Structures are given as structure tokens and as C-alpha cells.
Amino acid sequence: KVSNIGKNIKDVRLDIRDKKKLEKKIINFKPNFIFHLAAQSLVKLSYKNPTLTWQTNVLGTLNILESLRKLKNPCIAVIVTSDKCYHNREIHYGYKENDTLGGNDPYSASKASAEILIKSYISAFLKNNSNIRIATARAGNVIGGGDWASDRIIPDCVRSWSKGNRAKLRNPNATRPWQHVMEAIGGYLCLAVNLSLNDKLNGESFNFGPNLSREYTVMELVKTMSNYWDNVHWKIIPKSKKKFQESELLRLNCNKAKKILKWKSVLKFNETVGMVTHWYRN
């Protein structure tokens, strides 16, 4: 609204699970590029409503692939899954694109399944279709202004601190590949451009995350946020009161994106957290 960007954009809202409507819109629009980011992206909600999660993340992706298969014009598709698509063994080295896929919770498992679905569609239907090129992107924990989802650490802190309450920390020692949303978007755009210029990237997957120089925990994230927000407090929820399982350690190896796409994250951790916190304060 502030930038008035909507004046030059045709905005159509629909349920990605509605195959007929989605196909019609995409085929009529004849897109040159598709960025697929629609998802049920909350781990906690995936426990509460696994059917919604699987339908949105897997069948929704299937509907995108079916639409691509019916397109007559050239199209580049970047399909965003998740860093949680990897079978997480709580190990310290960063997961690479050829590591085993998997997931113990409905969200992670649905994203791993979407990756397998995409690869099968390329192999079965789109390998010899020179018009369509697809790559998948797996981004680390993206943070940025405008995210008001529940059970995400930054929005939860903002909601609590805005009311003068203590923020509740479920998993203070968990590490995540935190990165600003603009870093991830830059990676997706970079991937789309490279994919349009190089057909050998068709079917490839790329990680997008921060440098692996060191890890940052939830507690470190919250303490860094407190540097930009006055008089804030938090409390840790005992393990016995946690209602669902979350991974403790998650890292990504982004060397493939650096080498092939010439992409790398540019913001330091403090810069990222500062930019995000200032957005919410404003």
C-alpha cells in the first residue's frame, strides 16, 4: 500500500488446491516465470491439521506442475520448498542438496514429498519439454517485516512486547539458519535468471541460507532483538509443557548456489535482526 505497487500488478486470489481454477488462470495468463511459494508453512499447525498441510504443500504443488505441463509458451518455474525437507539427524555440518530427504512432522514430510514429486514430474513428463524449466529452492529460516504468523519467534516476541508482556520461548537453544527475506528473494530471482540462461540447471535444487561461519540460537536472536526494543523480557517454557517436537539443530550448505549461481548472503546477523526489529517497531 505504501509504495502503490499494486497499481501495476494484476492480483488474483485463489485456493491453490483448486486445480481447475488454478490451471485456467495460469494457462490464460501465459507466464514467462512462475515463483511458487504458496504453502501451509507452520509446524505446529501441521500437527493440528495434517490434511490441510498435505493437501496444500503436495497437491498444491501437483496442481502447479499440471498447469506447467499444459502451458504452450516457454516458462521458468522456481518452486520453493523448505530447509526442513532434509532428514534432520541433528548434525553440525550443513545439509547439501543431495542429502537424504525426509521429515518427522507433517510439515517437513510434506515438503520432502513435494521435492520427490517435482523430480518425478520432470523425469516423467517435462524432461523433453524445451519450453518448461524447473528448479527447486530450499531457504533457511526467513525473517522479515510483515510476518504475523503464530508460533514464530519474532512475531510472538513483537506481540508480547507491544503489550508489555514477557515473550515465551519454547526452544531457546535451537539453532536456525536465520536470514532476511530479501536475501531469500534475491536468491530466487538469481536462480530464475540462471535457469532461463542455462538449460542444464533444469531439475536442480539449491539451498539459500546465511554463511556457516557460526550458528545463532533462538536465545541469541531474542537478545539481539532486545538491543533495538526497550525494556523487554522473556520466559522459557519447560520441556514438559511443549506440545510438539521441534528440531534443535538445522544448518544449510549453500556452496552450490555460491559456485553455480554466484549468489551469497550479504547481511550479517546483527544487521538482519536490526532491520527486522526496526520494521516491527515502526
Coordinates of N, CA and C in Angstrom, one line a residue, residues 17-203:
R17 N -5.3 -25.3 -4.0 CA -5.9 -26.7 -4.0 C -6.9 -26.8 -5.1
D18 N -7.4 -25.7 -5.6 CA -8.5 -25.7 -6.7 C -7.8 -25.9 -8.0
K19 N -7.6 -27.1 -8.5 CA -6.9 -27.4 -9.7 C -7.5 -26.7 -10.9
K20 N -8.8 -26.8 -11.1 CA -9.4 -26.2 -12.3 C -9.2 -24.7 -12.4
K21 N -9.5 -24.0 -11.3 CA -9.3 -22.5 -11.3 C -7.8 -22.1 -11.5
L22 N -6.9 -22.8 -10.8 CA -5.5 -22.5 -11.0 C -5.0 -22.7 -12.4
E23 N -5.3 -23.9 -13.0 CA -4.9 -24.2 -14.3 C -5.4 -23.1 -15.3
K24 N -6.7 -22.8 -15.2 CA -7.3 -21.8 -16.1 C -6.6 -20.5 -16.0
K25 N -6.3 -20.0 -14.8 CA -5.6 -18.7 -14.6 C -4.2 -18.7 -15.2
I26 N -3.5 -19.8 -14.9 CA -2.1 -19.9 -15.4 C -2.0 -20.0 -16.9
I27 N -2.8 -20.9 -17.5 CA -2.8 -21.1 -18.9 C -3.2 -19.9 -19.7
N28 N -4.2 -19.1 -19.1 CA -4.7 -17.9 -19.8 C -3.7 -16.8 -19.7
F29 N -3.0 -16.8 -18.6 CA -2.0 -15.7 -18.3 C -0.7 -15.8 -19.1
K30 N -0.4 -17.1 -19.5 CA 0.8 -17.4 -20.2 C 2.1 -16.8 -19.6
P31 N 2.4 -17.2 -18.4 CA 3.5 -16.6 -17.7 C 4.9 -17.0 -18.3
N32 N 5.8 -16.1 -18.2 CA 7.2 -16.4 -18.6 C 8.0 -17.0 -17.4
F33 N 7.6 -16.5 -16.2 CA 8.2 -17.0 -14.9 C 7.1 -17.3 -13.9
I34 N 7.3 -18.4 -13.2 CA 6.4 -18.7 -12.0 C 7.3 -18.9 -10.8
F35 N 6.9 -18.2 -9.7 CA 7.6 -18.5 -8.4 C 6.5 -19.1 -7.5
H36 N 6.7 -20.3 -7.1 CA 5.7 -21.0 -6.3 C 6.1 -21.0 -4.9
L37 N 5.5 -20.2 -4.0 CA 5.8 -20.1 -2.6 C 4.6 -20.4 -1.7
A38 N 3.4 -20.7 -2.3 CA 2.2 -20.9 -1.5 C 2.4 -22.2 -0.7
A39 N 2.1 -22.1 0.6 CA 2.3 -23.3 1.5 C 1.5 -23.1 2.8
Q40 N 1.3 -24.3 3.4 CA 1.0 -24.3 4.9 C 2.3 -24.5 5.5
S41 N 2.9 -23.4 6.1 CA 4.3 -23.4 6.5 C 4.6 -23.5 8.0
L42 N 3.5 -23.8 8.8 CA 3.7 -23.8 10.2 C 3.8 -25.2 10.8
V43 N 4.8 -25.6 11.5 CA 5.0 -26.9 12.0 C 3.9 -27.3 13.0
K44 N 3.5 -26.3 13.9 CA 2.5 -26.6 14.9 C 1.2 -26.9 14.2
L45 N 0.8 -26.1 13.3 CA -0.5 -26.2 12.6 C -0.5 -27.6 11.8
S46 N 0.7 -28.0 11.3 CA 0.7 -29.3 10.6 C 0.4 -30.5 11.5
Y47 N 0.6 -30.3 12.8 CA 0.2 -31.4 13.8 C -1.3 -31.3 14.0
K48 N -1.8 -30.0 14.1 CA -3.2 -29.8 14.3 C -4.1 -30.2 13.1
N49 N -3.6 -29.9 11.9 CA -4.3 -30.1 10.7 C -3.4 -30.7 9.6
P50 N -3.1 -32.0 9.7 CA -2.2 -32.6 8.7 C -2.8 -32.7 7.3
T51 N -4.1 -32.9 7.3 CA -4.8 -33.0 6.0 C -4.6 -31.7 5.2
L52 N -4.9 -30.5 5.8 CA -4.7 -29.2 5.2 C -3.2 -29.1 4.7
T53 N -2.3 -29.5 5.6 CA -0.8 -29.3 5.3 C -0.5 -30.2 4.1
W54 N -0.9 -31.4 4.0 CA -0.5 -32.3 2.9 C -1.2 -31.8 1.6
Q55 N -2.5 -31.5 1.7 CA -3.2 -31.0 0.5 C -2.5 -29.8 -0.1
T56 N -2.2 -28.8 0.8 CA -1.7 -27.5 0.3 C -0.3 -27.7 -0.3
N57 N 0.6 -28.4 0.5 CA 2.0 -28.5 0.1 C 2.3 -29.5 -1.0
V58 N 1.5 -30.6 -1.0 CA 1.8 -31.6 -2.0 C 0.8 -31.5 -3.2
L59 N -0.5 -31.5 -2.9 CA -1.4 -31.4 -4.0 C -1.4 -30.0 -4.7
G60 N -1.1 -29.0 -3.9 CA -1.0 -27.7 -4.4 C 0.2 -27.6 -5.4
T61 N 1.3 -28.2 -5.0 CA 2.4 -28.3 -5.9 C 2.1 -29.1 -7.2
L62 N 1.4 -30.2 -7.0 CA 1.0 -31.0 -8.1 C 0.2 -30.2 -9.1
N63 N -0.7 -29.4 -8.6 CA -1.6 -28.5 -9.5 C -0.7 -27.5 -10.3
I64 N 0.3 -27.0 -9.6 CA 1.3 -26.1 -10.4 C 2.0 -26.9 -11.5
L65 N 2.4 -28.1 -11.2 CA 3.1 -28.9 -12.2 C 2.2 -29.3 -13.3
E66 N 1.0 -29.6 -13.0 CA 0.0 -29.9 -14.1 C -0.3 -28.7 -15.0
S67 N -0.3 -27.6 -14.3 CA -0.5 -26.3 -15.1 C 0.7 -26.1 -16.0
L68 N 1.9 -26.3 -15.5 CA 3.1 -26.1 -16.3 C 3.1 -27.1 -17.5
R69 N 2.6 -28.3 -17.2 CA 2.7 -29.4 -18.3 C 1.7 -29.0 -19.5
K70 N 0.7 -28.2 -19.2 CA -0.2 -27.8 -20.2 C 0.1 -26.5 -20.9
L71 N 1.1 -25.8 -20.4 CA 1.5 -24.5 -21.0 C 2.1 -24.7 -22.4
K72 N 1.7 -23.8 -23.3 CA 2.3 -23.9 -24.7 C 3.5 -22.9 -24.8
N73 N 3.6 -21.9 -23.9 CA 4.6 -20.9 -24.1 C 5.8 -21.3 -23.2
P74 N 7.0 -20.8 -23.4 CA 8.2 -21.0 -22.6 C 7.9 -20.5 -21.2
C75 N 8.4 -21.2 -20.1 CA 8.2 -20.7 -18.8 C 9.3 -21.3 -17.9
I76 N 9.8 -20.4 -17.0 CA 10.8 -20.8 -16.0 C 10.0 -20.8 -14.7
A77 N 10.2 -22.0 -13.9 CA 9.5 -22.1 -12.7 C 10.5 -22.4 -11.5
V78 N 10.4 -21.5 -10.5 CA 11.2 -21.7 -9.3 C 10.2 -22.1 -8.2
I79 N 10.3 -23.4 -7.7 CA 9.4 -23.9 -6.7 C 10.1 -23.9 -5.4
V80 N 9.6 -23.2 -4.4 CA 10.3 -23.0 -3.1 C 9.7 -24.1 -2.2
T81 N 10.6 -24.9 -1.6 CA 10.1 -25.9 -0.6 C 10.5 -25.4 0.8
S82 N 11.6 -26.0 1.3 CA 12.0 -25.6 2.7 C 13.3 -26.3 3.1
D83 N 14.0 -25.6 4.0 CA 15.2 -26.2 4.5 C 14.9 -27.5 5.4
K84 N 13.6 -27.6 5.8 CA 13.2 -28.7 6.6 C 12.8 -29.9 5.8
C85 N 13.1 -29.9 4.5 CA 12.8 -31.1 3.6 C 13.9 -32.1 3.8
Y86 N 15.0 -31.8 4.5 CA 16.1 -32.8 4.7 C 15.7 -33.7 5.9
H87 N 16.1 -34.9 5.8 CA 16.0 -35.8 7.0 C 17.0 -35.3 8.1
N88 N 16.5 -34.7 9.1 CA 17.3 -34.0 10.1 C 17.9 -35.0 11.1
R89 N 19.2 -35.1 11.1 CA 19.9 -36.0 12.0 C 20.6 -35.2 13.1
E90 N 20.3 -33.9 13.3 CA 20.8 -33.1 14.3 C 22.4 -33.1 14.3
I91 N 22.9 -33.0 13.1 CA 24.4 -33.0 12.9 C 24.8 -31.6 12.5
H92 N 26.1 -31.3 12.8 CA 26.6 -29.9 12.7 C 27.0 -29.5 11.3
Y93 N 27.2 -30.4 10.4 CA 27.6 -30.0 9.0 C 26.3 -29.5 8.3
G94 N 26.5 -28.6 7.4 CA 25.3 -28.1 6.7 C 24.8 -29.1 5.7
Y95 N 23.5 -29.2 5.6 CA 22.9 -30.2 4.6 C 23.1 -29.7 3.2
K96 N 23.5 -30.7 2.3 CA 23.7 -30.4 0.9 C 22.5 -30.8 0.1
E97 N 22.4 -30.3 -1.1 CA 21.2 -30.6 -1.9 C 21.0 -32.1 -2.2
N98 N 22.1 -32.9 -2.2 CA 21.9 -34.3 -2.5 C 21.8 -35.2 -1.2
D99 N 21.6 -34.5 -0.1 CA 21.4 -35.3 1.2 C 20.0 -35.9 1.2
T100 N 19.8 -36.9 2.1 CA 18.6 -37.6 2.2 C 17.4 -36.7 2.6
L101 N 16.3 -36.8 1.9 CA 15.1 -36.1 2.2 C 14.3 -36.8 3.2
G102 N 13.4 -36.1 4.0 CA 12.6 -36.7 5.0 C 12.0 -35.7 6.0
G103 N 11.2 -36.2 6.9 CA 10.6 -35.3 7.9 C 9.8 -36.1 8.9
N104 N 10.0 -35.8 10.2 CA 9.2 -36.4 11.3 C 7.9 -35.8 11.6
D105 N 7.7 -34.6 11.2 CA 6.4 -33.9 11.4 C 5.7 -33.7 10.0
P106 N 4.4 -33.5 10.0 CA 3.7 -33.4 8.7 C 4.2 -32.3 7.8
Y107 N 4.6 -31.1 8.4 CA 5.1 -30.1 7.5 C 6.4 -30.5 6.8
S108 N 7.4 -31.0 7.6 CA 8.7 -31.3 7.0 C 8.5 -32.5 6.0
A109 N 7.7 -33.5 6.3 CA 7.5 -34.6 5.4 C 6.8 -34.2 4.2
S110 N 5.8 -33.2 4.3 CA 5.1 -32.8 3.1 C 6.1 -32.0 2.1
K111 N 7.0 -31.3 2.7 CA 8.0 -30.6 1.9 C 9.0 -31.5 1.2
A112 N 9.4 -32.6 1.9 CA 10.2 -33.6 1.3 C 9.5 -34.3 0.2
S113 N 8.2 -34.6 0.4 CA 7.4 -35.3 -0.6 C 7.2 -34.4 -1.8
A114 N 7.1 -33.1 -1.6 CA 6.9 -32.2 -2.7 C 8.2 -32.2 -3.6
E115 N 9.4 -32.3 -3.0 CA 10.6 -32.3 -3.7 C 10.6 -33.6 -4.6
I116 N 10.2 -34.7 -4.0 CA 10.2 -36.0 -4.8 C 9.2 -35.9 -5.9
L117 N 8.1 -35.3 -5.6 CA 7.0 -35.1 -6.7 C 7.6 -34.3 -7.8
I118 N 8.2 -33.2 -7.5 CA 8.8 -32.4 -8.6 C 9.8 -33.1 -9.5
K119 N 10.7 -33.8 -8.8 CA 11.7 -34.6 -9.6 C 11.0 -35.6 -10.5
S120 N 10.0 -36.3 -10.0 CA 9.3 -37.3 -10.8 C 8.6 -36.7 -12.0
Y121 N 8.0 -35.5 -11.8 CA 7.3 -34.9 -12.9 C 8.3 -34.4 -14.0
I122 N 9.4 -33.9 -13.6 CA 10.4 -33.5 -14.6 C 10.9 -34.7 -15.4
S123 N 11.1 -35.8 -14.7 CA 11.6 -37.0 -15.3 C 10.6 -37.7 -16.2
A124 N 9.3 -37.7 -15.7 CA 8.2 -38.4 -16.4 C 7.6 -37.6 -17.6
F125 N 7.5 -36.3 -17.4 CA 6.7 -35.5 -18.3 C 7.4 -34.3 -18.9
L126 N 8.4 -33.8 -18.3 CA 8.9 -32.5 -18.7 C 10.4 -32.5 -19.2
K127 N 11.0 -33.7 -19.1 CA 12.4 -33.8 -19.5 C 12.7 -33.3 -20.9
N128 N 11.8 -33.7 -21.8 CA 11.9 -33.4 -23.2 C 11.1 -32.2 -23.7
N129 N 10.6 -31.5 -22.7 CA 9.8 -30.3 -23.0 C 10.7 -29.1 -22.9
S130 N 11.2 -28.6 -24.0 CA 12.2 -27.5 -24.0 C 11.6 -26.2 -23.6
N131 N 10.2 -26.1 -23.5 CA 9.6 -24.9 -23.1 C 9.6 -24.6 -21.6
I132 N 9.6 -25.7 -20.8 CA 9.5 -25.6 -19.4 C 10.8 -26.0 -18.7
R133 N 11.2 -25.2 -17.8 CA 12.4 -25.5 -16.9 C 12.0 -25.2 -15.5
I134 N 12.4 -26.1 -14.6 CA 12.0 -26.1 -13.2 C 13.2 -26.3 -12.3
A135 N 13.3 -25.5 -11.3 CA 14.3 -25.8 -10.2 C 13.7 -25.5 -8.9
T136 N 14.2 -26.2 -7.8 CA 13.6 -26.0 -6.5 C 14.6 -25.2 -5.6
A137 N 14.0 -24.5 -4.7 CA 14.8 -23.6 -3.8 C 14.5 -24.0 -2.4
R138 N 15.5 -24.2 -1.6 CA 15.3 -24.6 -0.2 C 16.0 -23.5 0.7
A139 N 15.2 -22.6 1.3 CA 15.7 -21.5 2.0 C 15.7 -21.8 3.5
G140 N 16.6 -21.1 4.2 CA 16.7 -21.2 5.7 C 15.6 -20.4 6.3
N141 N 15.6 -20.3 7.6 CA 14.5 -19.6 8.3 C 14.5 -18.1 7.9
V142 N 13.5 -17.8 7.2 CA 13.4 -16.4 6.6 C 12.6 -15.6 7.6
I143 N 13.2 -14.4 7.9 CA 12.6 -13.5 8.9 C 12.5 -12.1 8.2
G144 N 11.5 -11.3 8.5 CA 11.3 -10.0 7.9 C 10.0 -9.4 8.3
G145 N 9.9 -8.1 8.1 CA 8.6 -7.4 8.5 C 7.4 -8.0 7.7
G146 N 6.3 -8.0 8.4 CA 5.1 -8.4 7.7 C 4.6 -9.8 8.0
D147 N 5.5 -10.6 8.7 CA 5.1 -11.9 9.1 C 4.4 -11.8 10.5
W148 N 3.1 -12.2 10.5 CA 2.4 -12.2 11.7 C 1.9 -13.6 12.1
A149 N 2.5 -14.6 11.6 CA 2.1 -16.0 11.8 C 2.3 -16.3 13.3
S150 N 1.4 -17.2 13.8 CA 1.6 -17.6 15.2 C 2.7 -18.7 15.3
D151 N 3.2 -18.8 16.5 CA 4.3 -19.8 16.8 C 5.5 -19.6 16.0
R152 N 5.8 -18.3 15.7 CA 7.1 -17.9 15.1 C 7.7 -16.9 16.0
I153 N 9.0 -17.1 16.3 CA 9.6 -16.4 17.4 C 9.5 -14.9 17.3
I154 N 9.8 -14.3 16.2 CA 9.8 -12.9 16.1 C 8.4 -12.3 16.2
P155 N 7.4 -12.7 15.4 CA 6.1 -12.2 15.6 C 5.6 -12.4 17.1
D156 N 5.9 -13.6 17.7 CA 5.5 -13.9 19.0 C 6.1 -12.8 20.0
C157 N 7.4 -12.5 19.8 CA 8.0 -11.5 20.7 C 7.4 -10.2 20.5
V158 N 7.2 -9.8 19.2 CA 6.6 -8.5 18.9 C 5.2 -8.3 19.6
R159 N 4.4 -9.4 19.4 CA 3.1 -9.3 20.0 C 3.1 -9.1 21.5
S160 N 4.0 -9.9 22.2 CA 4.1 -9.8 23.6 C 4.7 -8.5 24.1
W161 N 5.8 -8.1 23.5 CA 6.5 -6.9 23.9 C 5.6 -5.6 23.6
S162 N 4.8 -5.6 22.6 CA 4.0 -4.5 22.3 C 2.9 -4.3 23.4
K163 N 2.6 -5.3 24.1 CA 1.6 -5.3 25.2 C 2.3 -5.2 26.5
G164 N 3.6 -5.1 26.6 CA 4.3 -5.1 27.8 C 4.4 -6.4 28.5
N165 N 4.2 -7.5 27.8 CA 4.3 -8.9 28.3 C 5.6 -9.5 28.1
R166 N 5.9 -10.6 28.8 CA 7.1 -11.4 28.6 C 6.9 -12.3 27.4
A167 N 7.8 -12.4 26.5 CA 7.8 -13.4 25.4 C 8.0 -14.8 25.9
K168 N 7.3 -15.8 25.3 CA 7.5 -17.2 25.7 C 8.4 -17.9 24.7
L169 N 9.5 -18.4 25.2 CA 10.5 -19.1 24.4 C 10.3 -20.6 24.5
R170 N 9.9 -21.3 23.5 CA 9.7 -22.8 23.5 C 11.1 -23.5 23.5
N171 N 12.0 -23.0 22.6 CA 13.2 -23.8 22.3 C 14.4 -22.9 22.2
P172 N 14.8 -22.3 23.4 CA 15.8 -21.2 23.3 C 17.2 -21.7 22.8
N173 N 17.5 -22.9 22.9 CA 18.8 -23.4 22.4 C 18.8 -23.9 21.0
A174 N 17.7 -23.9 20.3 CA 17.6 -24.4 18.9 C 18.3 -23.4 18.0
T175 N 19.1 -23.9 17.1 CA 19.7 -23.1 16.1 C 19.0 -23.1 14.7
R176 N 19.0 -22.0 14.0 CA 18.3 -22.0 12.7 C 19.1 -21.1 11.8
P177 N 19.1 -21.4 10.5 CA 19.8 -20.6 9.5 C 19.0 -19.3 9.2
W178 N 19.0 -18.4 10.2 CA 18.2 -17.1 10.1 C 18.7 -16.3 8.9
Q179 N 17.8 -15.8 8.1 CA 18.2 -14.9 7.0 C 17.0 -13.9 6.7
H180 N 17.4 -12.7 6.3 CA 16.4 -11.7 5.9 C 15.7 -12.1 4.7
V181 N 14.4 -11.8 4.6 CA 13.5 -12.2 3.5 C 14.1 -11.7 2.2
M182 N 14.8 -10.5 2.2 CA 15.3 -10.0 0.9 C 16.5 -10.9 0.4
E183 N 17.2 -11.5 1.3 CA 18.3 -12.4 0.9 C 17.7 -13.6 0.1
A184 N 16.6 -14.2 0.7 CA 16.0 -15.3 0.0 C 15.4 -14.9 -1.3
I185 N 14.7 -13.8 -1.4 CA 14.1 -13.3 -2.6 C 15.2 -13.1 -3.7
G186 N 16.3 -12.5 -3.3 CA 17.4 -12.3 -4.2 C 17.9 -13.6 -4.7
G187 N 18.0 -14.7 -3.9 CA 18.4 -16.0 -4.3 C 17.4 -16.6 -5.4
Y188 N 16.1 -16.4 -5.1 CA 15.1 -17.0 -6.0 C 15.2 -16.3 -7.4
L189 N 15.4 -15.0 -7.4 CA 15.5 -14.2 -8.6 C 16.7 -14.6 -9.4
C190 N 17.8 -14.8 -8.6 CA 19.1 -15.2 -9.2 C 19.0 -16.6 -9.9
L191 N 18.3 -17.5 -9.2 CA 18.1 -18.8 -9.7 C 17.2 -18.8 -11.0
A192 N 16.2 -17.9 -11.0 CA 15.3 -17.9 -12.2 C 16.1 -17.4 -13.4
V193 N 16.9 -16.3 -13.2 CA 17.7 -15.8 -14.3 C 18.7 -16.8 -14.8
N194 N 19.4 -17.5 -13.9 CA 20.4 -18.5 -14.3 C 19.7 -19.7 -15.0
L195 N 18.5 -20.1 -14.5 CA 17.7 -21.2 -15.1 C 17.3 -20.8 -16.6
S196 N 16.9 -19.5 -16.8 CA 16.5 -19.1 -18.1 C 17.6 -19.1 -19.1
L197 N 18.9 -19.0 -18.6 CA 20.0 -18.9 -19.5 C 20.7 -20.3 -19.6
N198 N 20.5 -21.2 -18.8 CA 21.2 -22.5 -18.7 C 20.3 -23.6 -18.6
D199 N 20.0 -24.4 -19.6 CA 19.1 -25.5 -19.5 C 19.6 -26.7 -18.7
K200 N 20.9 -26.7 -18.4 CA 21.5 -27.7 -17.6 C 21.0 -27.7 -16.2
L201 N 20.5 -26.5 -15.8 CA 20.0 -26.4 -14.4 C 18.6 -26.9 -14.2
N202 N 18.0 -27.3 -15.3 CA 16.6 -27.9 -15.2 C 16.6 -29.1 -14.3
G203 N 15.7 -29.0 -13.3 CA 15.6 -30.2 -12.3 C 16.6 -30.1 -11.1

